[in-house]
Amino acid sequence: MTDDDQKQLGKTLWAIADQLRGSMNADDFRDYMLSFLFLRYLSDNYEAAASRELGSDYPDPQAIGNGGKTPLSVWYAANPDDIAAFEQQMRRKAHYVIQPRYLWGNIVHLAKTQDGSLLDTLQKGFKHIEEDSFESEFQGLFSEINLTSDKLGRKYEDRNAKLCSIISELARGMALFSTEADTLGDAYEYLIGQFAAGSGKKAGEFYTPQQISNILSAIVTLDSQEPKTGPRGKLESVFDFACGSGSLLLNIRQRMKKAGGSIGKIVGQEYNITTYNLARMNMLLHGVKDTEFEIHHGDTLKNDWDWLRETNPAKKPRFDAVVANPPFSYRWEPGEAMAQDPRFKNHGVAPKSAADFAFLLHGLHYLKDDGVMAIILPHGVLFRGGKEADIRRKLLEDGHIDTVIGLPANLFYSTGIPVCILVLKKCKKPDDVLFINAAEHFTKGKRQNQLGDAHIERIVRTYQHREEHTRYSRRVSMTEIEDNDWNLNISRYVSTAEVEVEIDLGSVHKDLVAIDKDLADARARHNTFLAELGLPLLP
C-alpha cells in the first residue's frame, strides 16, 4: 500500500468516526474506535499465522461462503481434539491466541446481521484477550471501553444497535483498502493524531506531534559519543517515562529499522490509565511482540515501579536512550523524603510549582554512562531562579547538558508556548554547550505551526555535526555560561535579530546636499521652459 493509500485509509476511518459519534465526546468515542481497529489487527495477524501453521488443512475462505463462519471456526468444529495442541503452538509462534467467536470476522458478521448477542460477545471477547490470549497478561487493556455506557444507548438493545452501526461502517471503510499490519498501525497513528487535534489541552496527555518525535528519535539513534559517525547499529534498550500512546517509542523503533539497526527492549511508563491502554495496543498494532516491550502504569514522580527502585547497582535498570515529553510545569508535592531520593539527592529537588527538573532527573538517573537523553521542556527551565537555578548549575558543572534546541511556538495541540529540547549525556566529550535557535524556522499553519522535513533535517544535522551558523547555532564555552550566571536563555547566545547596518552620517549629508543641488538645477531649467510659454513659474 502506498503512503497516499495509508493516509486515505486514516482519513476514511476518521470521517466514519466523525459521522458516527454523534453527540458522544470525541475522547470517549476514540476508545471504541481504536479498540475495534486493534481487534481487527489482532484477528488478521492471528488468522494469517494460523493459515501458515495449518497449511493445506486451513479451510478455504472462498469455500466457506458468507454465512458468518470464519476459517478457524470451521477448523475448530472439525478438529476438537487438536485444538489444545494448536493453541499451544500458536502461543509459541504468534505469541497469542484468539478463539474463533471473538475474531473480527465473526464480530462484523454479528454487526451486519444486527445480531442481539453482539454486545455480549464483545464483552466476553475483550475479557478473553485481556486474561487468556497472551502469555503476558494484559489485564485492563480494554478497561476504558464501557460497553454498558448510556452514551451508547439507555437500553441493551439500543447499545447493541449502536455498536452494530459503528462496526459495520468501520468494516465497510476498511474493506476499501488493503489492511496489512503496517497499514493498520499507520491508520491507528493517524487517528490518534486526529483525536489529539480535536482534544485541545488534553492532547498533551497522550500525543507528541510527529514532527517533534522525528527530531528526538533522530537524535537518540545517532551514536551518543560521536554523533557525526551516524546511527547506532543497536539500542539495547530505550525508555520513555511519560510515554503517552507510545508514538515516540515507535518512532525510534521505526528509525532504527530503516537504518538497518534494531532495539532490544522498549520500556515505557504512563500515569493516565486510558493512555496507558492506548500505548499497549499501539505497540502490538505495530508488530512489537509482547516479549519486546513493557509498558507500566504508574506515577513517574513517585517512582512507584518496583523494578526501577532496584537498590543493587548491578541490577539497576539503565537505558541506552531516554526520551520524554512530560507535562509542562506540573505541580507536585515532593515531600521532605524526596531530598534523599537517589534520583534527586545529587542535584536537588524541583520546586512544587514546576516538576520539570524532577522529570529530567528521573530520566537522567536511568541513563547509561554512554547513553543519550532528549527531553521536551518549557523554556522556563533555561532561566528560572531558585531551586531550579541550583539544579541547572549542577547539571552544567557536571557536564550533563550537551545541547539546547529552541523550537517555534504553537507546535503542540496542548499549548501555544514555545518549547525546547534538552539533550543530556553523562559522559559528553565537548567541553561546551551547543545552542540551536530554530524558533523562527517553521511553516505557519491554520491551527498549529509545522516543521517541514527541511527544518527537521537542519536541526538534526546541526546537532550531529555540532555546526555553527549565524543567527541559528553556536557552541558556547562553559566560561561564558558561568559569566551569565548559568542562565541558558537561548537568545543570550544565539540571537535571531538582524545586525543593524552602521550609518555614516557624513556620507548621508553629502548625498543629501548633492540631491538638493540637482533639484535646484532641475527647477531652474523647468522655469526657463515655463517663462517661454508665459506660464507661472515654480516657487
Coordinates of C-alpha atoms in Angstrom, one line a residue:
M1 CA 0.0 0.0 0.0
T2 CA 1.3 3.4 -0.9
D3 CA 1.7 6.3 1.6
D4 CA -1.2 8.1 -0.1
D5 CA -3.4 5.0 0.4
Q6 CA -2.4 4.7 4.0
K7 CA -3.3 8.4 4.6
Q8 CA -6.6 7.9 2.7
L9 CA -7.4 4.9 5.0
G10 CA -6.8 7.1 8.0
K11 CA -9.0 9.9 6.6
T12 CA -11.8 7.4 5.7
L13 CA -11.8 6.0 9.2
W14 CA -11.7 9.5 10.7
A15 CA -14.7 10.5 8.5
I16 CA -16.6 7.5 9.8
A17 CA -15.7 8.3 13.4
D18 CA -16.9 11.9 12.9
Q19 CA -20.1 10.7 11.4
L20 CA -20.9 8.0 13.9
R21 CA -20.0 9.5 17.2
G22 CA -23.0 11.9 17.2
S23 CA -23.2 13.7 20.5
M24 CA -20.6 11.5 22.1
N25 CA -17.5 13.2 23.3
A26 CA -14.6 12.7 20.9
D27 CA -12.3 11.3 23.7
D28 CA -14.9 8.7 24.6
F29 CA -15.5 7.6 21.0
R30 CA -11.8 7.4 20.4
D31 CA -11.6 4.5 22.9
Y32 CA -14.2 2.5 21.0
M33 CA -12.8 3.3 17.6
L34 CA -9.2 2.4 18.3
S35 CA -10.2 -0.7 20.2
F36 CA -12.1 -2.1 17.2
L37 CA -9.2 -1.2 14.9
F38 CA -6.9 -3.1 17.4
L39 CA -9.2 -6.1 17.4
R40 CA -9.2 -6.1 13.6
Y41 CA -5.4 -6.1 13.6
L42 CA -5.1 -8.9 16.2
S43 CA -7.6 -11.0 14.2
D44 CA -5.9 -10.5 10.8
N45 CA -2.5 -11.2 12.2
Y46 CA -3.6 -14.3 14.1
E47 CA -5.5 -15.8 11.1
A48 CA -2.5 -15.2 8.9
A49 CA -0.3 -17.1 11.4
A50 CA -2.9 -19.8 11.7
S51 CA -3.0 -20.3 7.9
R52 CA 0.7 -20.7 7.8
E53 CA 0.7 -23.1 10.7
L54 CA -2.2 -25.3 9.4
G55 CA -1.1 -25.1 5.8
S56 CA -3.4 -27.2 3.5
D57 CA -5.6 -28.0 6.5
Y58 CA -6.6 -24.4 6.8
P59 CA -10.2 -24.1 5.4
D60 CA -10.5 -22.1 2.2
P61 CA -12.3 -18.8 2.9
Q62 CA -13.9 -18.9 -0.5
A63 CA -15.4 -22.3 0.1
I64 CA -17.0 -21.4 3.4
G65 CA -19.4 -18.9 1.9
N66 CA -20.7 -15.8 3.7
G67 CA -22.8 -17.4 6.4
G68 CA -20.7 -15.8 9.1
K69 CA -18.3 -18.6 9.6
T70 CA -14.6 -17.9 9.8
P71 CA -12.0 -20.5 8.5
L72 CA -10.8 -21.1 12.1
S73 CA -14.4 -21.7 13.4
V74 CA -14.7 -24.3 10.7
W75 CA -11.4 -25.9 11.7
Y76 CA -12.2 -25.8 15.4
A77 CA -15.5 -27.6 14.8
A78 CA -13.9 -30.3 12.7
N79 CA -10.9 -30.9 14.9
P80 CA -11.9 -30.6 18.6
D81 CA -9.2 -33.0 19.8
D82 CA -6.4 -31.0 18.2
I83 CA -7.4 -27.5 19.5
A84 CA -5.2 -27.6 22.6
A85 CA -2.1 -28.6 20.7
F86 CA -2.8 -26.0 18.0
E87 CA -3.3 -23.2 20.5
Q88 CA 0.0 -24.1 22.3
Q89 CA 1.8 -23.9 19.0
M90 CA 0.2 -20.5 18.2
R91 CA 1.2 -19.1 21.6
R92 CA 4.8 -20.1 20.7
K93 CA 4.8 -18.6 17.2
A94 CA 2.2 -15.8 17.2
H95 CA 2.6 -15.1 21.0
Y96 CA -1.2 -15.1 21.5
V97 CA -4.4 -16.9 20.8
I98 CA -7.9 -15.7 20.0
Q99 CA -10.9 -18.1 20.0
P100 CA -12.8 -18.1 16.7
R101 CA -16.0 -16.5 18.0
Y102 CA -14.1 -13.4 19.1
L103 CA -12.3 -12.8 15.8
W104 CA -13.1 -9.6 13.9
G105 CA -14.8 -11.6 11.0
N106 CA -17.4 -13.0 13.4
I107 CA -17.9 -9.7 15.2
V108 CA -18.5 -8.0 11.8
H109 CA -21.0 -10.7 10.8
L110 CA -22.9 -10.2 14.1
A111 CA -22.9 -6.4 13.4
K112 CA -24.1 -6.7 9.8
T113 CA -26.9 -9.1 10.8
Q114 CA -27.9 -6.9 13.7
D115 CA -27.4 -9.9 16.0
G116 CA -28.6 -9.2 19.5
S117 CA -25.6 -11.1 21.0
L118 CA -23.0 -8.6 19.6
L119 CA -22.6 -6.6 22.8
D120 CA -22.3 -9.6 25.0
T121 CA -19.8 -11.3 22.6
L122 CA -17.7 -8.2 22.5
Q123 CA -17.6 -8.0 26.3
K124 CA -16.5 -11.7 26.6
G125 CA -14.0 -11.2 23.7
F126 CA -12.3 -8.2 25.3
K127 CA -12.0 -10.2 28.6
H128 CA -10.6 -13.2 26.7
I129 CA -7.9 -11.0 25.1
E130 CA -7.0 -9.3 28.5
E131 CA -6.8 -12.5 30.5
D132 CA -6.3 -15.5 28.2
S133 CA -4.8 -14.6 24.9
F134 CA -1.3 -13.6 25.7
E135 CA 1.4 -15.2 27.9
S136 CA 1.9 -11.8 29.3
E137 CA -1.3 -10.8 31.0
F138 CA -2.9 -7.6 29.5
Q139 CA -5.3 -7.0 32.4
G140 CA -7.4 -3.9 31.9
L141 CA -6.4 -3.4 28.3
F142 CA -10.0 -2.5 27.4
S143 CA -10.9 -1.1 30.8
E144 CA -11.8 2.3 29.4
I145 CA -14.3 0.9 26.9
N146 CA -17.6 0.9 28.7
L147 CA -19.9 -1.2 26.6
T148 CA -22.7 -0.6 29.1
S149 CA -22.4 3.2 28.9
D150 CA -25.6 5.2 28.4
K151 CA -23.6 7.1 25.8
L152 CA -24.2 4.2 23.5
G153 CA -27.8 3.9 24.5
R154 CA -30.0 3.6 27.5
K155 CA -31.1 0.0 26.9
Y156 CA -29.1 -3.1 26.0
E157 CA -30.9 -3.2 22.6
D158 CA -30.0 0.4 21.9
R159 CA -26.4 -0.1 22.8
N160 CA -26.2 -3.2 20.7
A161 CA -27.7 -1.4 17.7
K162 CA -25.3 1.4 18.1
L163 CA -22.3 -1.0 18.1
C164 CA -23.7 -2.8 15.1
S165 CA -23.8 0.5 13.2
I166 CA -20.2 1.5 14.3
I167 CA -18.6 -1.8 13.5
S168 CA -20.5 -2.3 10.2
E169 CA -19.3 1.2 9.0
L170 CA -15.7 0.5 10.1
A171 CA -15.7 -2.8 8.3
R172 CA -17.1 -1.1 5.1
G173 CA -14.4 1.6 5.3
M174 CA -11.5 -0.8 5.8
A175 CA -12.8 -3.1 3.1
L176 CA -11.9 -0.4 0.6
F177 CA -8.2 -0.8 1.3
S178 CA -5.6 -3.4 1.8
T179 CA -5.1 -3.7 5.5
E180 CA -1.7 -5.3 6.2
A181 CA -0.2 -4.9 9.7
D182 CA 1.8 -1.8 8.9
T183 CA -1.2 -0.2 7.2
L184 CA -3.4 -0.6 10.3
G185 CA -0.7 0.6 12.5
D186 CA -0.3 3.8 10.4
A187 CA -4.1 4.2 10.4
Y188 CA -4.1 3.9 14.2
E189 CA -1.3 6.6 14.5
Y190 CA -3.3 8.9 12.1
L191 CA -6.5 8.5 14.2
I192 CA -4.6 9.2 17.4
G193 CA -3.3 12.4 15.8
Q194 CA -6.7 13.4 14.6
F195 CA -8.3 12.8 18.0
A196 CA -5.4 14.7 19.6
A197 CA -6.1 17.7 17.3
G198 CA -9.7 17.7 18.5
S199 CA -8.9 17.3 22.2
G200 CA -7.1 20.6 22.7
K201 CA -5.2 20.7 26.0
K202 CA -6.0 17.1 26.8
A203 CA -3.9 16.0 23.8
G204 CA -0.7 16.7 25.7
E205 CA -1.6 13.7 27.9
F206 CA -1.1 11.2 25.1
Y207 CA 0.4 12.6 21.9
T208 CA 3.7 14.2 20.8
P209 CA 3.3 15.6 17.3
Q210 CA 5.1 13.5 14.7
Q211 CA 7.4 16.3 13.6
I212 CA 8.8 16.7 17.1
S213 CA 9.0 12.9 17.6
N214 CA 11.2 12.8 14.5
I215 CA 13.7 15.2 16.0
L216 CA 14.0 13.3 19.2
S217 CA 14.2 9.9 17.6
A218 CA 16.9 11.1 15.1
I219 CA 19.0 12.5 18.0
V220 CA 18.9 9.4 20.3
T221 CA 19.5 6.9 17.5
L222 CA 22.8 8.6 16.5
D223 CA 26.0 7.4 18.1
S224 CA 25.8 9.1 21.6
Q225 CA 29.5 9.9 21.9
E226 CA 30.3 10.6 18.2
P227 CA 27.0 11.7 16.5
K228 CA 28.8 12.6 13.3
T229 CA 29.6 8.9 12.7
G230 CA 25.9 8.2 12.1
P231 CA 23.2 5.9 13.6
R232 CA 24.0 3.2 16.1
G233 CA 23.7 -0.4 15.0
K234 CA 21.6 -1.4 18.0
L235 CA 19.9 0.1 21.0
E236 CA 19.8 -2.5 23.8
S237 CA 17.0 -0.5 25.5
V238 CA 15.0 2.7 25.1
F239 CA 12.9 4.3 27.9
D240 CA 10.1 6.9 27.8
F241 CA 8.9 7.6 31.3
A242 CA 5.9 9.7 30.2
C243 CA 5.1 7.6 27.1
G244 CA 1.5 8.6 26.3
S245 CA 0.3 6.5 23.5
G246 CA 3.8 5.2 22.8
S247 CA 4.2 7.0 19.5
L248 CA 7.6 8.4 20.3
L249 CA 8.9 5.0 21.2
L250 CA 7.6 3.5 18.0
N251 CA 9.1 6.4 16.0
I252 CA 12.5 5.4 17.4
R253 CA 12.0 1.7 16.6
Q254 CA 11.0 2.6 13.0
R255 CA 14.0 4.8 12.6
M256 CA 16.3 2.1 13.8
K257 CA 14.8 -0.4 11.5
K258 CA 15.1 1.9 8.5
A259 CA 18.8 2.4 9.3
G260 CA 19.3 -1.4 9.4
G261 CA 19.6 -1.5 13.2
S262 CA 17.4 -2.9 16.0
I263 CA 16.1 -2.3 19.5
G264 CA 16.4 -4.9 22.2
K265 CA 13.7 -3.7 24.7
I266 CA 11.2 -0.9 24.6
V267 CA 10.2 0.3 28.0
G268 CA 7.5 3.0 28.9
Q269 CA 5.6 4.3 31.8
E270 CA 2.3 6.2 31.8
Y271 CA 0.2 7.6 34.6
N272 CA -3.1 8.1 32.7
I273 CA -4.9 4.7 32.6
T274 CA -6.6 5.4 29.2
T275 CA -3.4 6.5 27.6
Y276 CA -1.6 3.5 29.2
N277 CA -4.0 1.2 27.4
L278 CA -3.6 3.1 24.1
A279 CA 0.2 2.6 24.4
R280 CA -0.1 -1.2 24.9
M281 CA -2.5 -1.5 21.9
N282 CA -0.2 0.7 19.8
M283 CA 2.8 -1.5 20.5
L284 CA 1.0 -4.7 19.4
L285 CA -0.6 -3.0 16.4
H286 CA 2.9 -2.1 15.1
G287 CA 4.1 -5.7 15.4
V288 CA 6.0 -5.3 18.6
K289 CA 5.8 -8.7 20.4
D290 CA 4.6 -8.7 24.0
T291 CA 8.1 -10.0 24.9
E292 CA 9.8 -7.0 23.3
F293 CA 8.1 -4.2 25.3
E294 CA 7.0 -3.4 28.7
I295 CA 4.6 -0.5 29.5
H296 CA 4.0 0.2 33.2
H297 CA 1.0 2.0 34.6
G298 CA 2.3 4.3 37.4
D299 CA 3.3 7.7 38.7
T300 CA 6.8 8.6 37.4
L301 CA 7.5 11.3 40.0
K302 CA 6.7 8.9 42.9
N303 CA 8.8 6.2 41.1
D304 CA 6.2 3.6 42.1
W305 CA 7.6 1.0 39.7
D306 CA 9.3 -1.6 41.9
W307 CA 11.6 -2.6 39.0
L308 CA 13.0 0.9 38.8
R309 CA 13.7 1.1 42.6
E310 CA 16.2 -1.7 42.5
T311 CA 19.0 -0.8 45.0
N312 CA 21.6 -3.2 43.8
P313 CA 23.8 -1.2 41.4
A314 CA 24.4 -4.4 39.3
K315 CA 20.7 -4.9 38.7
K316 CA 19.6 -1.3 38.4
P317 CA 17.9 -0.7 35.1
R318 CA 19.8 1.6 32.7
F319 CA 19.0 2.6 29.2
D320 CA 20.9 3.4 26.0
A321 CA 18.3 6.1 25.1
V322 CA 15.8 8.0 27.2
V323 CA 13.2 10.3 25.7
A324 CA 10.2 12.1 27.2
N325 CA 7.6 14.7 26.6
P326 CA 6.3 15.1 30.2
P327 CA 3.6 17.5 31.3
F328 CA 4.9 21.1 31.4
S329 CA 5.4 22.8 34.7
Y330 CA 3.4 20.2 36.5
R331 CA 2.6 21.0 40.2
W332 CA 3.6 18.2 42.6
E333 CA 4.1 17.5 46.3
P334 CA 7.7 16.2 46.7
G335 CA 7.8 16.0 50.5
E336 CA 10.9 16.1 52.6
A337 CA 11.9 12.5 51.9
M338 CA 12.5 13.3 48.2
A339 CA 15.7 15.1 49.2
Q340 CA 17.2 11.6 49.9
D341 CA 15.7 10.0 46.7
P342 CA 18.6 8.6 44.7
R343 CA 17.3 10.4 41.6
F344 CA 17.5 13.9 43.2
K345 CA 20.0 13.9 46.1
N346 CA 23.0 14.8 43.9
H347 CA 21.2 17.7 42.1
G348 CA 18.3 18.8 44.3
V349 CA 14.6 18.6 44.3
A350 CA 12.5 20.6 41.9
P351 CA 10.0 23.1 43.4
K352 CA 6.4 22.3 44.0
S353 CA 5.4 24.8 41.3
A354 CA 7.1 23.0 38.5
A355 CA 8.2 19.4 38.3
D356 CA 10.1 19.9 35.0
F357 CA 13.5 19.2 36.6
A358 CA 12.1 16.3 38.6
F359 CA 11.1 14.6 35.3
L360 CA 14.5 15.4 33.8
L361 CA 16.5 14.0 36.7
H362 CA 14.3 10.9 36.8
G363 CA 15.3 10.1 33.2
L364 CA 19.0 11.0 33.7
H365 CA 19.2 8.7 36.7
Y366 CA 18.4 5.7 34.5
L367 CA 20.6 6.7 31.5
K368 CA 23.7 4.6 30.8
D369 CA 27.0 6.3 31.0
D370 CA 27.4 6.2 27.2
G371 CA 23.7 6.9 26.6
V372 CA 21.8 9.9 25.3
M373 CA 18.7 11.6 26.6
A374 CA 16.4 14.0 24.8
I375 CA 13.5 15.7 26.7
I376 CA 10.9 18.3 25.7
L377 CA 10.5 21.1 28.3
P378 CA 9.2 24.6 28.6
H379 CA 11.7 27.5 28.2
G380 CA 11.4 28.3 31.9
V381 CA 13.9 25.6 32.8
L382 CA 16.6 27.5 31.0
F383 CA 16.4 30.6 33.1
R384 CA 14.1 30.3 36.2
G385 CA 15.8 31.0 39.5
G386 CA 15.6 29.4 43.0
K387 CA 15.9 25.7 43.3
E388 CA 15.8 25.3 39.5
A389 CA 18.8 27.6 39.1
D390 CA 20.8 25.4 41.5
I391 CA 19.8 22.2 39.7
R392 CA 20.7 23.8 36.3
R393 CA 24.1 24.9 37.6
K394 CA 24.9 21.4 38.9
L395 CA 23.9 19.8 35.7
L396 CA 26.2 22.2 33.8
E397 CA 29.1 21.8 36.2
D398 CA 28.8 18.0 35.9
G399 CA 28.9 18.3 32.1
H400 CA 25.5 16.7 31.5
I401 CA 23.8 19.3 29.3
D402 CA 25.1 18.7 25.7
T403 CA 22.6 20.7 23.5
V404 CA 19.8 23.2 23.9
I405 CA 17.3 23.4 21.0
G406 CA 14.7 26.2 20.8
L407 CA 11.6 25.3 18.8
P408 CA 8.9 27.5 17.3
A409 CA 5.7 28.4 19.2
N410 CA 2.4 26.7 18.6
L411 CA 3.7 23.3 17.6
F412 CA 1.6 21.4 20.2
Y413 CA -2.1 20.8 20.4
S414 CA -2.0 21.3 24.1
T415 CA -0.2 24.6 24.4
G416 CA 0.9 27.5 22.2
I417 CA 4.1 28.3 24.1
P418 CA 7.5 27.7 22.5
V419 CA 9.4 24.8 24.0
C420 CA 12.9 23.5 24.0
I421 CA 14.6 20.1 23.7
L422 CA 17.4 19.4 26.1
V423 CA 20.0 16.8 25.1
L424 CA 21.8 15.3 28.0
K425 CA 24.7 12.8 28.4
K426 CA 26.5 11.5 31.4
C427 CA 29.9 11.4 29.6
K428 CA 29.8 14.0 26.9
K429 CA 33.0 14.8 25.1
P430 CA 32.7 18.5 24.0
D431 CA 33.5 21.0 26.8
D432 CA 30.8 23.4 25.6
V433 CA 27.1 23.6 25.1
L434 CA 25.6 23.7 21.6
F435 CA 22.7 26.2 21.2
I436 CA 20.3 25.8 18.3
N437 CA 17.8 28.6 17.9
A438 CA 15.2 27.2 15.5
A439 CA 12.3 29.4 16.8
E440 CA 11.8 31.2 13.6
H441 CA 12.2 28.3 11.2
F442 CA 8.7 26.8 10.5
T443 CA 5.7 26.8 8.2
K444 CA 2.7 28.7 9.5
G445 CA -0.4 26.6 9.7
K446 CA -4.1 27.4 10.4
R447 CA -4.2 25.7 13.8
Q448 CA -0.7 24.7 14.6
N449 CA 2.7 25.7 13.1
Q450 CA 4.5 23.0 11.3
L451 CA 8.1 21.8 11.0
G452 CA 8.8 20.6 7.4
D453 CA 11.4 18.0 6.5
A454 CA 14.0 20.6 5.7
H455 CA 13.5 22.3 9.1
I456 CA 13.9 19.0 10.9
E457 CA 16.9 17.9 8.9
R458 CA 18.7 21.2 9.6
I459 CA 18.2 20.8 13.4
V460 CA 19.4 17.2 13.3
R461 CA 22.4 17.9 11.0
T462 CA 23.4 20.9 13.2
Y463 CA 23.3 18.7 16.3
Q464 CA 25.1 15.8 14.6
H465 CA 28.0 17.8 13.3
R466 CA 27.9 20.5 16.0
E467 CA 27.8 23.1 13.4
E468 CA 27.8 26.9 13.9
H469 CA 25.6 29.2 11.8
T470 CA 25.0 32.9 12.1
R471 CA 21.7 33.6 13.9
Y472 CA 21.0 29.9 14.1
S473 CA 23.5 27.9 16.2
R474 CA 26.6 28.4 18.3
R475 CA 28.9 26.4 20.6
V476 CA 29.2 28.3 23.9
S477 CA 32.0 27.7 26.3
M478 CA 31.3 26.9 30.0
T479 CA 33.2 30.0 30.9
E480 CA 30.7 32.2 29.0
I481 CA 27.8 30.3 30.5
E482 CA 29.2 30.8 34.0
D483 CA 29.7 34.5 33.3
N484 CA 26.0 34.6 32.5
D485 CA 25.3 33.1 35.9
W486 CA 24.4 29.7 34.4
N487 CA 21.5 31.1 32.5
L488 CA 20.7 29.1 29.4
N489 CA 18.2 31.5 27.8
I490 CA 18.8 30.8 24.1
S491 CA 18.6 34.4 22.9
R492 CA 21.6 35.3 25.1
Y493 CA 23.8 33.1 23.0
V494 CA 22.1 32.9 19.6
S495 CA 20.1 36.0 18.7
T496 CA 18.0 35.9 15.6
A497 CA 17.9 39.7 15.3
E498 CA 19.4 41.1 12.1
V499 CA 22.5 43.2 12.7
E500 CA 21.7 46.8 12.1
V501 CA 23.9 48.4 9.3
E502 CA 26.0 51.2 10.7
I503 CA 25.1 54.6 9.1
D504 CA 27.8 57.1 8.1
L505 CA 26.1 60.4 8.8
G506 CA 28.8 62.4 6.9
S507 CA 28.2 60.4 3.8
V508 CA 24.5 60.7 4.1
H509 CA 24.8 64.5 4.5
K510 CA 27.0 64.7 1.4
D511 CA 24.4 62.7 -0.6
L512 CA 21.5 65.0 0.6
V513 CA 23.4 68.1 -0.4
A514 CA 24.0 66.7 -3.9
I515 CA 20.4 65.7 -4.2
D516 CA 19.3 69.3 -3.2
K517 CA 21.6 70.8 -5.8
D518 CA 20.2 68.5 -8.5
L519 CA 16.6 69.6 -7.5
A520 CA 17.6 73.3 -7.7
D521 CA 19.1 72.8 -11.2
A522 CA 16.1 70.9 -12.4
R523 CA 13.7 73.6 -11.1
A524 CA 15.7 76.4 -12.9
R525 CA 15.6 74.5 -16.2
H526 CA 11.8 73.9 -15.8
N527 CA 11.1 77.6 -15.0
T528 CA 13.0 78.6 -18.2
F529 CA 10.5 76.5 -20.2
L530 CA 7.6 77.9 -18.3
A531 CA 8.7 81.5 -18.9
E532 CA 9.0 80.9 -22.7
L533 CA 5.4 79.7 -22.6
G534 CA 4.2 82.6 -20.5
L535 CA 3.1 80.3 -17.6
P536 CA 3.5 80.9 -13.9
L537 CA 6.9 79.8 -12.6
L538 CA 7.6 77.3 -9.8
P539 CA 8.4 78.9 -6.5

